[in-house]
């Protein structure tokens, strides 16, 4: 084995385990019938695949592919020039500009963190609701 193959093995193994194997399991289940109460009846049928080639499903698939392609093109048209512009800046300004690019993502994280604090603190929505319902007597230490 070459060194390249050895270095690729962990990443490819991870992809195989968490991407390919679940997809194969779902594909195998798709060949079977759904039972009356949600179980699986192990009778292999291709009816679902025949139905998927109808004009309705084809239109939905093509619309989804168009939306995904448009989003990818827009991301490439915005992302590559922005990355190139950042890379062309002097080294002492690159980190500050990268922080400005990342700042909206941090604000989203900060807002979600404060939302959890509002829900989970001693005076929060969850403790107040449980106390009002008579489930608990004193606030639970859900935070920190």
Coordinates of N, CA and C in Angstrom, one line a residue, residues 81-144:
X81 N -14.7 34.7 -4.8 CA -14.1 36.1 -4.8 C -13.8 36.7 -3.4
X82 N -14.7 36.4 -2.4 CA -14.4 36.8 -1.1 C -13.2 36.2 -0.5
X83 N -13.0 34.9 -0.7 CA -11.9 34.2 -0.2 C -10.6 34.7 -0.9
X84 N -10.7 34.9 -2.2 CA -9.6 35.4 -2.9 C -9.2 36.8 -2.5
X85 N -10.2 37.7 -2.2 CA -9.9 39.0 -1.7 C -9.2 38.9 -0.3
X86 N -9.7 38.0 0.5 CA -9.1 37.9 1.8 C -7.6 37.4 1.7
X87 N -7.4 36.5 0.8 CA -6.1 35.9 0.6 C -5.1 36.9 0.1
X88 N -5.6 37.9 -0.7 CA -4.7 38.9 -1.3 C -4.4 40.1 -0.3
X89 N -5.0 40.1 0.8 CA -4.7 41.2 1.8 C -3.4 40.9 2.5
X90 N -2.8 42.0 3.0 CA -1.6 41.8 3.8 C -1.9 40.9 5.0
X91 N -0.9 40.1 5.4 CA -1.0 39.2 6.5 C -1.6 39.8 7.8
X92 N -1.2 41.0 8.1 CA -1.6 41.6 9.3 C -3.1 42.0 9.3
X93 N -3.8 42.1 8.1 CA -5.2 42.4 8.0 C -6.1 41.2 7.8
X94 N -5.5 40.1 7.4 CA -6.3 38.9 7.1 C -7.1 38.4 8.3
X95 N -6.6 38.4 9.4 CA -7.3 37.9 10.6 C -8.5 38.8 11.0
X96 N -8.3 40.1 10.9 CA -9.3 41.0 11.2 C -10.5 40.9 10.2
X97 N -10.1 40.7 9.0 CA -11.2 40.6 7.9 C -11.9 39.2 8.1
X98 N -11.2 38.2 8.4 CA -11.8 36.9 8.7 C -12.8 36.9 9.8
X99 N -12.4 37.7 10.9 CA -13.3 37.9 12.0 C -14.6 38.6 11.6
X100 N -14.5 39.6 10.7 CA -15.6 40.3 10.2 C -16.5 39.3 9.4
X101 N -15.9 38.4 8.7 CA -16.7 37.4 7.9 C -17.4 36.5 8.9
X102 N -16.8 36.0 9.9 CA -17.3 35.1 10.9 C -18.3 35.7 11.9
X103 N -18.3 36.9 12.1 CA -19.1 37.6 13.1 C -20.6 37.3 13.0
X104 N -21.2 37.2 11.8 CA -22.6 36.9 11.8 C -22.9 35.5 12.3
X105 N -22.0 34.5 12.1 CA -22.2 33.2 12.6 C -22.1 33.2 14.1
X106 N -21.2 34.0 14.7 CA -21.1 34.0 16.2 C -22.3 34.7 16.8
X107 N -22.9 35.7 16.1 CA -24.1 36.3 16.7 C -25.2 35.3 16.7
X108 N -25.4 34.5 15.7 CA -26.4 33.5 15.7 C -26.2 32.5 16.9
X109 N -25.0 32.1 17.1 CA -24.6 31.2 18.2 C -25.0 31.9 19.6
X110 N -24.6 33.2 19.7 CA -24.9 33.9 20.9 C -26.4 34.1 21.2
X111 N -27.2 34.3 20.1 CA -28.6 34.4 20.3 C -29.2 33.1 20.8
X112 N -28.8 32.0 20.2 CA -29.3 30.7 20.6 C -28.9 30.4 22.0
X113 N -27.7 30.8 22.4 CA -27.2 30.5 23.8 C -28.1 31.3 24.8
X114 N -28.4 32.6 24.5 CA -29.2 33.3 25.4 C -30.7 32.8 25.4
X115 N -31.1 32.2 24.3 CA -32.5 31.6 24.3 C -32.5 30.4 25.2
X116 N -31.4 29.6 25.2 CA -31.4 28.4 26.2 C -31.3 28.9 27.6
X117 N -30.6 30.0 27.9 CA -30.6 30.6 29.2 C -31.9 31.0 29.7
X118 N -32.7 31.6 28.8 CA -34.0 32.0 29.1 C -34.9 30.8 29.5
X119 N -34.7 29.8 28.7 CA -35.5 28.6 29.0 C -35.1 27.8 30.2
X120 N -33.8 27.7 30.5 CA -33.3 26.8 31.5 C -33.0 27.3 32.8
X121 N -32.9 28.6 33.0 CA -32.5 29.2 34.3 C -33.5 28.9 35.4
X122 N -33.2 29.3 36.6 CA -34.1 29.0 37.7 C -35.5 29.7 37.6
X123 N -35.5 30.9 37.0 CA -36.7 31.6 36.8 C -37.2 31.4 35.3
X124 N -36.7 30.5 34.6 CA -37.0 30.3 33.2 C -38.3 29.6 33.0
X125 N -38.6 29.6 31.7 CA -39.9 29.1 31.2 C -40.2 27.6 31.6
X126 N -39.2 26.8 31.6 CA -39.4 25.4 31.9 C -39.7 25.2 33.4
X127 N -38.8 25.8 34.2 CA -39.1 25.7 35.7 C -40.4 26.3 36.1
X128 N -40.7 27.4 35.6 CA -42.0 28.1 35.9 C -43.2 27.2 35.5
X129 N -43.1 26.6 34.3 CA -44.2 25.8 33.8 C -44.4 24.5 34.6
X130 N -43.2 23.9 35.0 CA -43.3 22.7 35.9 C -43.8 23.1 37.2
X131 N -43.5 24.2 37.8 CA -44.0 24.6 39.1 C -45.5 24.9 39.0
X132 N -45.9 25.6 38.0 CA -47.3 25.9 37.8 C -48.2 24.7 37.6
X133 N -47.6 23.7 37.0 CA -48.3 22.4 36.8 C -48.3 21.5 38.0
X134 N -47.5 21.9 39.0 CA -47.4 21.1 40.3 C -46.5 19.9 40.2
X135 N -45.7 19.9 39.1 CA -44.8 18.7 38.9 C -43.6 18.8 39.9
X136 N -43.1 20.0 40.1 CA -42.0 20.2 41.0 C -42.3 21.3 42.1
X137 N -41.6 21.3 43.2 CA -41.9 22.2 44.3 C -40.9 23.4 44.2
X138 N -39.7 23.1 43.9 CA -38.6 24.1 43.8 C -38.0 24.0 42.4
X139 N -37.4 25.1 41.9 CA -36.8 25.1 40.6 C -35.6 24.0 40.5
X140 N -35.6 23.4 39.3 CA -34.5 22.4 39.1 C -33.3 23.1 38.6
X141 N -32.1 22.6 39.0 CA -30.9 23.2 38.5 C -30.5 22.8 37.1
X142 N -31.2 23.3 36.1 CA -31.1 22.9 34.7 C -29.9 23.5 34.0
X143 N -29.4 24.6 34.5 CA -28.4 25.4 33.9 C -27.1 25.4 34.7
X144 N -26.0 25.3 34.1 CA -24.7 25.3 34.8 C -24.5 24.1 35.7

